[in-house]
Structure formats: structure tokens, C-alpha cells
Amino acid sequence: MASAVHHNCHLLRPLPTPSRHPRLSFSPRPAGLRSFFPAPGFRLGTHAVALAEPEFVPPEEEEEDARFVVVTFYKFVPLEDPHAEVVRHLNFLQGRDIHGRIYLNEQGINAQYSGPHKDAVAYADWVKKHHRFSDMLVQTSPAVTGHAFPRLKLRYKPSLVQLEGGSLHLPLLDPNMRATPLTPSEWKERLEARTCLDVSSSETSGRRLLLLDVRNDYEWDIGHFEGAQRPNVDCFRSTSFGLSGEMEDPSDPLNGIDRERTDILMYCTGGIRCDVYSTILRKKGFRNLYTLEGGVSNYLKAEEPAGWVGNLFVFDGRLSLPPATFRQSLPSEEEEKEENGRWVGCCYACRSEVVELRHRNCANIDCNRLYLCCGWCAEELRGCCSSDCKVAPRLRPLLPGHQRYLKWHVYRDGR
Ligand SMILES: [Zn+2]
Ligand SMILES: [Zn+2]
């Protein structure tokens, strides 16, 4: 096993019975996700659908229109006047019920939003009418509790993904500089055909394959491809893995690999991070870069969860989606239980098993870390991620289950 394999969480293997008195030791880490703060409540999909034409609409269709969905798409294409584009998009969305993050700049668009099916699809269709976006992959998944984002943010953004130093200087518009996309079925074939993943072995004949997860640790923790590796860094945006140069980091799976002969199969949630990151790797001389087209969400829709274990973390109010979400409209309660039961996630505090694969935010407002936690530790640490946070000055009360916190100013200003 390569040393770079991320922490000691065991896949599909029961962990040793957790001690009821775990020694809680924590290394201070920077709060990774302070900006991520899910909305306190969700609006249910009660919107009446305004019908412009007096034609007959079957009731099922009307229901379909009002059903809430999350839509994601992105595309790297040159936009001459992204500011004017922002205005056009805002105009189109006037009177439509869309919440989410939609960013445009000279390199294209990146959109994640929720809304009633009718509005959500109308916007994606409208964007695709522009010939540059016509072949764009649009992904849709159900949002049962209504909006998955608190509000609409549609604006010019210098970097379409969060990356230190921005992404405008990267050759994102040149497809040859990005990783070669593999369709979900091609990806599955490659996974099934792989023989040995140990790229650190001294064997030199034949091609090697590295399955690389370029997401963050909290995403990995609730689900990933079997046999994948990820570098031991907190966040994609500040990563330097593969780029370490003289400062070689032994936890970096790209360290010391043959840049000409190793096939690197990289994946992320929807594909955009791989597209960005692969341009950085290309510049560093990595030749055989492949990416999963449309990311894991597209794969789970097309290929069921073959090779995938656990849930998929998503950057909206839903946080964690079982694979069944992508296959049909919604997983049944039993399916969800079964899929949850197959996976053993680790409690961030005591490393014991966590079956419910959903993060919580640390109750310490100044930490706000997203982490997986067992019920016992959640009680013991009063919703904090560590004993240090438990004695921090600004704490929110522990909420039962996975209820969401209110905005932090509510706690600061008194409830
Ligand atoms: Zn625990
Ligand atoms: Zn904390």
C-alpha cells in the first residue's frame, strides 16, 4: 500500500470496537470551510406554476414543473464581454425562482443552482442556445426539501473555481492542456482493467495507473472510488501537490512517479476541478492525464455505483447524497439504509465508525469545521469538533441530529 493513501479509514471493514473513553487528541488545523454556511431553513416547493398559454397541462406535468432540482454545469469558452453576459443572464432570471452560485468570466461559466424544475431547466436551455455552450453537459439531481442554496449570486468572478492565485493565468481554454475526458463507461472499463495501483513499486515495465481524487478531505471521508489516492492536504484551493519541487512531500501521490509512463485518472464531483488542475499538471510535464467526464455525479447516474463506496459530498444544503439519488428520482428509505450500511466512515474525534454519512459544522462559530462525528462524540463535545473548540468563547448550542445552525450573527447578537 502506498504511503500516500489517505488516513487509516478502513473501507468496508468493521473497525475495532470503539473505546467509550477515547483519548481525544487533535492537531490544530485551519478552519477550512468558514465560508460554507448552509441556510437555516429550506423553503418547500409550494410554488404555483404560472401558465402563460391557456392550453391544457396534465396534472403530472404541473407537478413535475414545481418539483425542486439542483442543476450544475460549467464550460470553458472564451467570453469577450463577461460583464455584459452577467447582465443578460440576470435579465433572463428576472421573475424566475433560482438560487445558487453562477459565475462568469473571460474563461466561461460555472453554475450550481436550485429551483423548481421548470425554471431550473429553462435557464440551462437558454444558456445552451448560445452556440458556444450547446454541447455543455447539464446535470440535474432532486432537491426534496426545496432550495439547496440560500440566495442567488450571479456575478463576474475572476476565478471560476476557488484556487489560490486564481485561474485566469491557466490555459483552461485549450482542450489539449486539459486532461482527456473519459465517458463513465470508459472510466469503468479502465477501473476494471487496472491490475496494480502501486505506483511506488520499483517495477519499471508496462504502464502504470494512478487513480487520483482531487477533492477535499471532508469529501473523501464520506465516499470515494476504491483504490483511489488523495494527497494529505486540506483543500483543493490551496493545494500544491504534484508541484512540490525540491520540497518533496512524502504524502504526495504524484511524488516520484514516471510523468511520461503513468496514466493518471483524476476525478472530482462534477469535473471542473480536474479540468483546472490538469492544466497545472500538464505544465509540470505529466503527459497521460484522464478525467471522468461530468465527474462522480455523472458516473453515478450512468454506471450505478460500480467501484464507488459511500456517498457523494455536494456543495449545497443537501451536503451528502447516496448514489441512488442519481439513478432515479429518489432513493427509498431502505435503499438509503442499505447504502449507508455498506460504508464505514470514521468519526473525526474518536475514529469510531459513523454510519450516517452526513457532516455537521463545529458548534464553535470561529471554527465552523465540517466534519463527520459519531453520536457519542457529538454529545460529549457538545457539537464541537475538538475539546479545544468545546471551550471556545463563541459556541452555538448543540442541535439534535443534523439540524442546521442559524447565521452566526444570530448567536453573536443573542437569540
Ligand atoms: Zn466519535
Ligand atoms: Zn471546531
Short mmCIF file of C-alpha atoms and ligand atoms in Angstrom, two decimals:
data_model
loop_
_atom_site.label_atom_id
_atom_site.label_comp_id
_atom_site.label_asym_id
_atom_site.label_seq_id
_atom_site.Cartn_x
_atom_site.Cartn_y
_atom_site.Cartn_z
CA MET A 1 0.00 0.00 0.00
CA ALA A 2 1.44 3.35 -0.96
CA SER A 3 2.08 5.65 1.94
CA ALA A 4 0.04 8.35 0.30
CA VAL A 5 -3.24 6.57 0.83
CA HIS A 6 -5.33 8.94 2.84
CA HIS A 7 -5.55 8.26 6.59
CA ASN A 8 -6.49 4.99 8.22
CA CYS A 9 -10.17 4.80 7.50
CA HIS A 10 -10.98 1.23 6.55
CA LEU A 11 -13.30 0.61 3.66
CA LEU A 12 -15.98 -1.98 4.12
CA ARG A 13 -14.24 -3.41 7.11
CA PRO A 14 -15.67 -3.10 10.56
CA LEU A 15 -13.49 -1.01 12.79
CA PRO A 16 -12.40 -2.23 16.18
CA THR A 17 -14.99 -1.62 18.85
CA PRO A 18 -14.54 2.00 19.84
CA SER A 19 -13.45 2.77 23.33
CA ARG A 20 -16.12 4.62 25.25
CA HIS A 21 -13.41 6.79 26.71
CA PRO A 22 -11.40 7.75 23.69
CA ARG A 23 -8.33 9.82 24.17
CA LEU A 24 -9.16 12.96 22.31
CA SER A 25 -6.10 14.41 20.70
CA PHE A 26 -6.33 16.97 17.98
CA SER A 27 -3.88 18.77 15.84
CA PRO A 28 -4.90 22.34 15.23
CA ARG A 29 -5.83 22.80 11.61
CA PRO A 30 -7.03 25.95 9.92
CA ALA A 31 -10.77 26.18 9.60
CA GLY A 32 -11.33 25.04 6.09
CA LEU A 33 -14.84 26.00 5.26
CA ARG A 34 -15.77 29.13 7.06
CA SER A 35 -17.49 30.45 4.00
CA PHE A 36 -19.69 27.40 3.72
CA PHE A 37 -22.72 28.02 5.86
CA PRO A 38 -25.90 26.28 4.82
CA ALA A 39 -29.13 28.20 5.11
CA PRO A 40 -31.01 27.72 8.37
CA GLY A 41 -34.17 26.52 6.73
CA PHE A 42 -35.41 25.44 3.37
CA ARG A 43 -38.39 26.68 1.54
CA LEU A 44 -40.61 23.92 0.32
CA GLY A 45 -41.62 23.66 -3.29
CA THR A 46 -45.04 25.22 -2.99
CA HIS A 47 -44.73 27.49 -5.97
CA ALA A 48 -47.69 27.63 -8.20
CA VAL A 49 -46.72 27.35 -11.82
CA ALA A 50 -47.87 30.28 -13.86
CA LEU A 51 -49.18 29.09 -17.18
CA ALA A 52 -48.83 31.60 -19.95
CA GLU A 53 -50.79 29.68 -22.57
CA PRO A 54 -54.33 28.61 -21.91
CA GLU A 55 -53.57 25.09 -23.13
CA PHE A 56 -54.35 22.03 -21.08
CA VAL A 57 -51.49 20.83 -18.88
CA PRO A 58 -51.82 17.35 -17.35
CA PRO A 59 -51.53 17.46 -13.56
CA GLU A 60 -48.43 15.23 -13.52
CA GLU A 61 -46.62 17.68 -15.74
CA GLU A 62 -47.57 20.53 -13.48
CA GLU A 63 -46.19 18.62 -10.51
CA GLU A 64 -43.00 17.94 -12.43
CA ASP A 65 -42.60 21.65 -13.11
CA ALA A 66 -42.86 22.53 -9.43
CA ARG A 67 -40.52 19.77 -8.19
CA PHE A 68 -37.25 21.25 -6.96
CA VAL A 69 -33.97 20.23 -8.54
CA VAL A 70 -30.33 21.17 -8.32
CA VAL A 71 -28.69 21.87 -11.68
CA THR A 72 -24.97 22.08 -12.30
CA PHE A 73 -22.99 22.90 -15.42
CA TYR A 74 -19.76 24.56 -16.44
CA LYS A 75 -17.96 25.29 -19.65
CA PHE A 76 -14.61 26.81 -20.50
CA VAL A 77 -15.08 29.01 -23.56
CA PRO A 78 -13.79 32.50 -24.34
CA LEU A 79 -16.29 35.22 -23.41
CA GLU A 80 -15.32 38.62 -24.84
CA ASP A 81 -17.52 40.65 -22.55
CA PRO A 82 -18.35 38.62 -19.44
CA HIS A 83 -19.79 41.68 -17.64
CA ALA A 84 -22.37 42.14 -20.38
CA GLU A 85 -23.10 38.42 -20.17
CA VAL A 86 -23.80 38.77 -16.46
CA VAL A 87 -26.41 41.43 -17.23
CA ARG A 88 -28.03 39.23 -19.90
CA HIS A 89 -28.22 36.29 -17.51
CA LEU A 90 -29.64 38.41 -14.70
CA ASN A 91 -32.29 39.69 -17.08
CA PHE A 92 -33.27 36.20 -18.08
CA LEU A 93 -33.61 35.14 -14.46
CA GLN A 94 -35.90 38.05 -13.58
CA GLY A 95 -39.09 36.55 -12.17
CA ARG A 96 -37.65 33.04 -12.10
CA ASP A 97 -37.10 31.29 -8.79
CA ILE A 98 -33.40 30.42 -8.97
CA HIS A 99 -30.98 30.33 -6.02
CA GLY A 100 -27.33 29.39 -6.28
CA ARG A 101 -23.86 30.34 -7.42
CA ILE A 102 -23.44 31.31 -11.05
CA TYR A 103 -20.11 32.77 -12.04
CA LEU A 104 -18.89 34.08 -15.38
CA ASN A 105 -15.59 35.44 -16.59
CA GLU A 106 -13.39 35.57 -19.70
CA GLN A 107 -12.93 31.79 -19.47
CA GLY A 108 -16.59 30.76 -19.39
CA ILE A 109 -19.23 29.84 -16.85
CA ASN A 110 -19.61 27.75 -13.70
CA ALA A 111 -23.14 27.30 -12.34
CA GLN A 112 -24.71 25.43 -9.42
CA TYR A 113 -28.25 26.36 -8.55
CA SER A 114 -31.60 25.12 -7.32
CA GLY A 115 -35.13 25.93 -8.32
CA PRO A 116 -38.43 24.45 -9.43
CA HIS A 117 -37.80 22.11 -12.35
CA LYS A 118 -39.46 24.44 -14.83
CA ASP A 119 -37.31 27.49 -14.04
CA ALA A 120 -34.14 25.48 -13.49
CA VAL A 121 -34.36 23.74 -16.84
CA ALA A 122 -35.49 26.87 -18.68
CA TYR A 123 -32.28 28.64 -17.64
CA ALA A 124 -29.99 25.77 -18.65
CA ASP A 125 -31.77 25.51 -22.00
CA TRP A 126 -31.40 29.23 -22.54
CA VAL A 127 -27.66 29.10 -21.83
CA LYS A 128 -27.26 26.20 -24.25
CA LYS A 129 -28.86 28.21 -27.04
CA HIS A 130 -25.63 30.15 -27.28
CA HIS A 131 -23.66 28.03 -29.78
CA ARG A 132 -20.57 28.03 -27.62
CA PHE A 133 -22.48 26.28 -24.86
CA SER A 134 -24.60 23.97 -26.99
CA ASP A 135 -22.60 20.81 -26.20
CA MET A 136 -22.37 21.56 -22.48
CA LEU A 137 -23.20 18.75 -20.05
CA VAL A 138 -26.07 19.79 -17.78
CA GLN A 139 -26.59 17.68 -14.66
CA THR A 140 -29.77 17.59 -12.62
CA SER A 141 -30.50 15.95 -9.28
CA PRO A 142 -33.52 16.13 -6.97
CA ALA A 143 -33.73 18.61 -4.09
CA VAL A 144 -36.54 17.22 -1.98
CA THR A 145 -36.60 19.97 0.62
CA GLY A 146 -36.70 22.86 -1.81
CA HIS A 147 -33.91 25.32 -2.45
CA ALA A 148 -30.44 23.97 -1.69
CA PHE A 149 -28.87 27.44 -1.76
CA PRO A 150 -29.83 30.44 0.39
CA ARG A 151 -29.94 33.03 -2.40
CA LEU A 152 -28.83 33.80 -5.95
CA LYS A 153 -25.29 35.01 -6.51
CA LEU A 154 -24.78 35.66 -10.20
CA ARG A 155 -21.74 37.73 -10.97
CA TYR A 156 -18.38 38.14 -12.62
CA LYS A 157 -15.73 36.21 -10.74
CA PRO A 158 -12.02 36.36 -11.55
CA SER A 159 -11.66 32.63 -10.87
CA LEU A 160 -14.38 30.13 -11.73
CA VAL A 161 -13.10 27.76 -9.05
CA GLN A 162 -11.58 28.56 -5.68
CA LEU A 163 -7.88 28.35 -6.27
CA GLU A 164 -5.10 30.30 -4.64
CA GLY A 165 -3.72 32.76 -7.17
CA GLY A 166 -6.86 32.44 -9.31
CA SER A 167 -7.23 30.56 -12.57
CA LEU A 168 -7.13 33.29 -15.22
CA HIS A 169 -3.46 32.60 -15.92
CA LEU A 170 -4.12 28.91 -16.62
CA PRO A 171 -4.62 27.63 -20.19
CA LEU A 172 -8.16 26.44 -19.45
CA LEU A 173 -9.43 27.32 -22.91
CA ASP A 174 -7.04 24.93 -24.63
CA PRO A 175 -8.54 21.40 -24.58
CA ASN A 176 -5.09 19.93 -25.26
CA MET A 177 -3.83 21.33 -21.99
CA ARG A 178 -6.66 19.74 -20.03
CA ALA A 179 -7.00 16.07 -19.17
CA THR A 180 -8.61 13.81 -21.78
CA PRO A 181 -12.22 13.20 -20.76
CA LEU A 182 -13.39 9.60 -20.40
CA THR A 183 -17.08 8.77 -20.55
CA PRO A 184 -18.47 6.98 -17.48
CA SER A 185 -18.39 3.63 -19.30
CA GLU A 186 -14.79 4.15 -20.49
CA TRP A 187 -13.87 5.12 -16.94
CA LYS A 188 -15.49 1.99 -15.57
CA GLU A 189 -13.59 -0.14 -18.10
CA ARG A 190 -10.31 1.42 -17.07
CA LEU A 191 -11.07 0.78 -13.42
CA GLU A 192 -11.95 -2.83 -14.10
CA ALA A 193 -8.85 -3.38 -16.21
CA ARG A 194 -6.39 -1.97 -13.72
CA THR A 195 -4.04 -4.53 -12.35
CA CYS A 196 -1.75 -2.88 -9.90
CA LEU A 197 -2.16 0.56 -8.42
CA ASP A 198 1.05 0.62 -6.53
CA VAL A 199 2.90 3.27 -8.48
CA SER A 200 5.60 3.41 -5.84
CA SER A 201 6.80 -0.08 -6.71
CA SER A 202 10.18 -0.38 -8.37
CA GLU A 203 8.79 -2.35 -11.27
CA THR A 204 9.52 -0.44 -14.46
CA SER A 205 7.88 -2.35 -17.29
CA GLY A 206 4.40 -1.66 -18.51
CA ARG A 207 2.17 1.31 -17.92
CA ARG A 208 1.06 2.30 -14.51
CA LEU A 209 -2.11 3.84 -13.35
CA LEU A 210 -2.80 6.27 -10.57
CA LEU A 211 -6.39 6.88 -9.53
CA LEU A 212 -6.33 10.38 -8.12
CA ASP A 213 -9.03 12.05 -6.05
CA VAL A 214 -8.55 15.82 -6.30
CA ARG A 215 -11.29 16.73 -3.83
CA ASN A 216 -11.01 17.84 -0.21
CA ASP A 217 -10.61 15.52 2.75
CA TYR A 218 -14.13 16.03 4.07
CA GLU A 219 -15.48 14.99 0.67
CA TRP A 220 -13.30 11.90 0.59
CA ASP A 221 -14.37 10.96 4.10
CA ILE A 222 -17.95 10.13 3.14
CA GLY A 223 -17.24 8.39 -0.16
CA HIS A 224 -14.69 7.78 -2.90
CA PHE A 225 -13.54 5.31 -5.55
CA GLU A 226 -11.98 2.15 -4.19
CA GLY A 227 -8.21 2.20 -4.65
CA ALA A 228 -8.06 5.95 -5.14
CA GLN A 229 -5.45 8.12 -3.52
CA ARG A 230 -5.56 11.66 -2.40
CA PRO A 231 -2.83 13.88 -1.09
CA ASN A 232 -2.88 14.77 2.55
CA VAL A 233 -3.89 18.39 2.04
CA ASP A 234 -6.98 20.09 3.35
CA CYS A 235 -8.32 21.96 0.40
CA PHE A 236 -8.04 21.85 -3.34
CA ARG A 237 -7.82 25.60 -3.49
CA SER A 238 -4.54 25.85 -1.60
CA THR A 239 -3.00 22.63 -2.78
CA SER A 240 0.47 22.28 -4.13
CA PHE A 241 0.53 18.54 -4.51
CA GLY A 242 2.37 17.32 -7.55
CA LEU A 243 4.10 20.65 -7.54
CA SER A 244 6.32 20.27 -4.57
CA GLY A 245 9.65 20.56 -6.45
CA GLU A 246 12.59 20.40 -4.07
CA MET A 247 10.29 20.47 -1.07
CA GLU A 248 9.21 16.89 -1.60
CA ASP A 249 6.21 15.83 0.39
CA PRO A 250 6.11 12.08 1.04
CA SER A 251 2.31 12.17 1.32
CA ASP A 252 2.01 13.40 -2.27
CA PRO A 253 0.88 10.51 -4.52
CA LEU A 254 2.38 12.28 -7.53
CA ASN A 255 5.81 12.33 -5.98
CA GLY A 256 8.41 10.36 -7.85
CA ILE A 257 6.06 8.86 -10.42
CA ASP A 258 7.08 8.47 -14.03
CA ARG A 259 5.46 11.51 -15.65
CA GLU A 260 5.66 10.01 -19.13
CA ARG A 261 4.51 6.48 -18.42
CA THR A 262 1.92 6.74 -15.67
CA ASP A 263 -1.74 7.12 -16.59
CA ILE A 264 -3.31 9.48 -14.12
CA LEU A 265 -7.06 9.05 -13.83
CA MET A 266 -8.38 12.00 -11.90
CA TYR A 267 -11.86 12.70 -10.64
CA CYS A 268 -13.87 15.26 -8.72
CA THR A 269 -17.58 15.94 -8.12
CA GLY A 270 -18.58 17.48 -11.43
CA GLY A 271 -15.36 17.65 -13.46
CA ILE A 272 -14.36 21.30 -13.22
CA ARG A 273 -11.64 20.89 -10.63
CA CYS A 274 -9.95 18.19 -12.73
CA ASP A 275 -10.08 20.41 -15.79
CA VAL A 276 -8.37 23.17 -13.87
CA TYR A 277 -5.89 21.01 -12.02
CA SER A 278 -4.89 19.02 -15.10
CA THR A 279 -3.64 22.19 -16.83
CA ILE A 280 -1.30 22.70 -13.89
CA LEU A 281 -0.07 19.11 -14.12
CA ARG A 282 0.41 19.36 -17.90
CA LYS A 283 2.67 22.33 -17.39
CA LYS A 284 4.65 20.18 -14.96
CA GLY A 285 5.23 17.50 -17.59
CA PHE A 286 2.59 14.92 -16.70
CA ARG A 287 1.60 13.52 -20.08
CA ASN A 288 -1.15 10.96 -19.64
CA LEU A 289 -3.96 12.76 -17.87
CA TYR A 290 -7.52 11.48 -17.97
CA THR A 291 -10.59 12.79 -16.26
CA LEU A 292 -14.03 11.43 -15.53
CA GLU A 293 -16.37 13.42 -17.75
CA GLY A 294 -19.02 15.15 -15.65
CA GLY A 295 -17.33 13.89 -12.50
CA VAL A 296 -18.68 11.43 -9.98
CA SER A 297 -22.24 12.75 -10.19
CA ASN A 298 -22.36 11.89 -13.89
CA TYR A 299 -20.80 8.49 -13.25
CA LEU A 300 -23.28 7.55 -10.54
CA LYS A 301 -26.10 8.41 -12.88
CA ALA A 302 -24.75 6.37 -15.77
CA GLU A 303 -22.94 3.48 -14.18
CA GLU A 304 -24.59 2.97 -10.81
CA PRO A 305 -22.06 2.94 -8.03
CA ALA A 306 -19.59 0.46 -9.61
CA GLY A 307 -16.25 0.94 -7.86
CA TRP A 308 -17.62 3.75 -5.73
CA VAL A 309 -18.07 3.40 -1.98
CA GLY A 310 -20.19 5.66 0.20
CA ASN A 311 -22.00 8.89 -0.57
CA LEU A 312 -21.15 11.90 -2.68
CA PHE A 313 -20.48 15.19 -0.92
CA VAL A 314 -22.13 18.15 -2.65
CA PHE A 315 -21.55 21.86 -2.09
CA ASP A 316 -25.12 22.80 -1.36
CA GLY A 317 -27.57 22.46 1.50
CA ARG A 318 -28.01 18.73 0.82
CA LEU A 319 -24.35 18.05 1.74
CA SER A 320 -24.38 14.27 1.22
CA LEU A 321 -26.13 12.26 -1.48
CA PRO A 322 -26.42 8.47 -1.63
CA PRO A 323 -25.65 7.08 -5.12
CA ALA A 324 -29.29 6.09 -5.61
CA THR A 325 -30.17 9.81 -5.79
CA PHE A 326 -28.60 9.97 -9.22
CA ARG A 327 -30.18 6.87 -10.64
CA GLN A 328 -33.85 7.50 -10.09
CA SER A 329 -35.81 10.33 -8.70
CA LEU A 330 -35.08 9.42 -5.09
CA PRO A 331 -33.71 6.52 -3.07
CA SER A 332 -36.20 4.63 -0.96
CA GLU A 333 -35.61 4.69 2.77
CA GLU A 334 -34.47 1.07 2.60
CA GLU A 335 -32.03 1.71 -0.22
CA GLU A 336 -30.57 4.63 1.67
CA LYS A 337 -30.18 2.50 4.76
CA GLU A 338 -28.55 -0.28 2.79
CA GLU A 339 -26.12 2.05 1.07
CA ASN A 340 -25.29 3.79 4.31
CA GLY A 341 -24.80 0.44 6.00
CA ARG A 342 -22.19 -0.68 3.46
CA TRP A 343 -19.88 2.11 4.34
CA VAL A 344 -17.96 2.74 7.47
CA GLY A 345 -16.97 6.36 7.84
CA CYS A 346 -14.77 7.47 10.71
CA CYS A 347 -15.65 9.86 13.50
CA TYR A 348 -13.29 12.82 13.29
CA ALA A 349 -12.91 12.85 17.06
CA CYS A 350 -12.63 9.22 18.17
CA ARG A 351 -12.16 7.35 14.84
CA SER A 352 -15.04 5.02 15.62
CA GLU A 353 -17.48 4.14 12.88
CA VAL A 354 -20.08 6.57 11.65
CA VAL A 355 -22.90 5.11 9.66
CA GLU A 356 -24.82 8.28 8.90
CA LEU A 357 -22.66 9.87 6.25
CA ARG A 358 -23.53 13.49 6.78
CA HIS A 359 -21.26 16.18 8.10
CA ARG A 360 -22.03 18.65 10.80
CA ASN A 361 -20.50 22.07 11.34
CA CYS A 362 -18.48 22.59 14.51
CA ALA A 363 -20.54 24.46 17.11
CA ASN A 364 -17.62 26.83 17.64
CA ILE A 365 -18.53 29.74 15.37
CA ASP A 366 -14.88 30.60 14.87
CA CYS A 367 -14.08 27.08 13.68
CA ASN A 368 -17.21 26.01 11.78
CA ARG A 369 -15.35 22.94 10.51
CA LEU A 370 -17.38 20.44 8.53
CA TYR A 371 -16.72 17.04 10.00
CA LEU A 372 -18.11 13.56 10.44
CA CYS A 373 -18.98 12.72 14.01
CA CYS A 374 -20.44 9.79 15.92
CA GLY A 375 -23.45 10.40 18.15
CA TRP A 376 -21.43 9.81 21.27
CA CYS A 377 -18.82 12.47 20.46
CA ALA A 378 -21.45 14.92 19.26
CA GLU A 379 -22.98 14.77 22.75
CA GLU A 380 -19.69 14.66 24.60
CA LEU A 381 -18.16 17.58 22.71
CA ARG A 382 -21.47 19.48 22.55
CA GLY A 383 -21.36 19.63 18.77
CA CYS A 384 -17.72 20.76 18.63
CA CYS A 385 -15.03 19.08 16.55
CA SER A 386 -12.47 19.03 19.38
CA SER A 387 -12.01 19.62 23.09
CA ASP A 388 -10.31 22.92 22.21
CA CYS A 389 -13.39 24.11 20.38
CA LYS A 390 -15.60 22.99 23.25
CA VAL A 391 -14.08 25.71 25.46
CA ALA A 392 -14.02 28.39 22.75
CA PRO A 393 -15.77 31.70 23.57
CA ARG A 394 -18.41 31.69 20.85
CA LEU A 395 -20.39 28.47 20.87
CA ARG A 396 -23.73 27.64 19.37
CA PRO A 397 -25.92 25.21 21.28
CA LEU A 398 -25.80 21.59 20.14
CA LEU A 399 -28.71 20.90 17.85
CA PRO A 400 -30.16 17.41 17.72
CA GLY A 401 -29.45 15.27 14.65
CA HIS A 402 -28.26 17.27 11.71
CA GLN A 403 -30.26 20.40 12.14
CA ARG A 404 -28.60 23.41 10.70
CA TYR A 405 -27.32 26.35 12.67
CA LEU A 406 -28.67 29.82 12.19
CA LYS A 407 -26.37 32.51 10.83
CA TRP A 408 -23.56 33.19 13.25
CA HIS A 409 -24.62 36.79 13.93
CA VAL A 410 -27.80 35.41 15.49
CA TYR A 411 -25.67 33.78 18.19
CA ARG A 412 -23.33 36.75 18.50
CA ASP A 413 -26.16 39.23 18.95
CA GLY A 414 -28.12 36.97 21.28
CA ARG A 415 -31.12 34.95 20.26
ZN ZN B 1 -16.71 9.73 17.97
ZN ZN B 2 -14.08 23.07 15.77
#
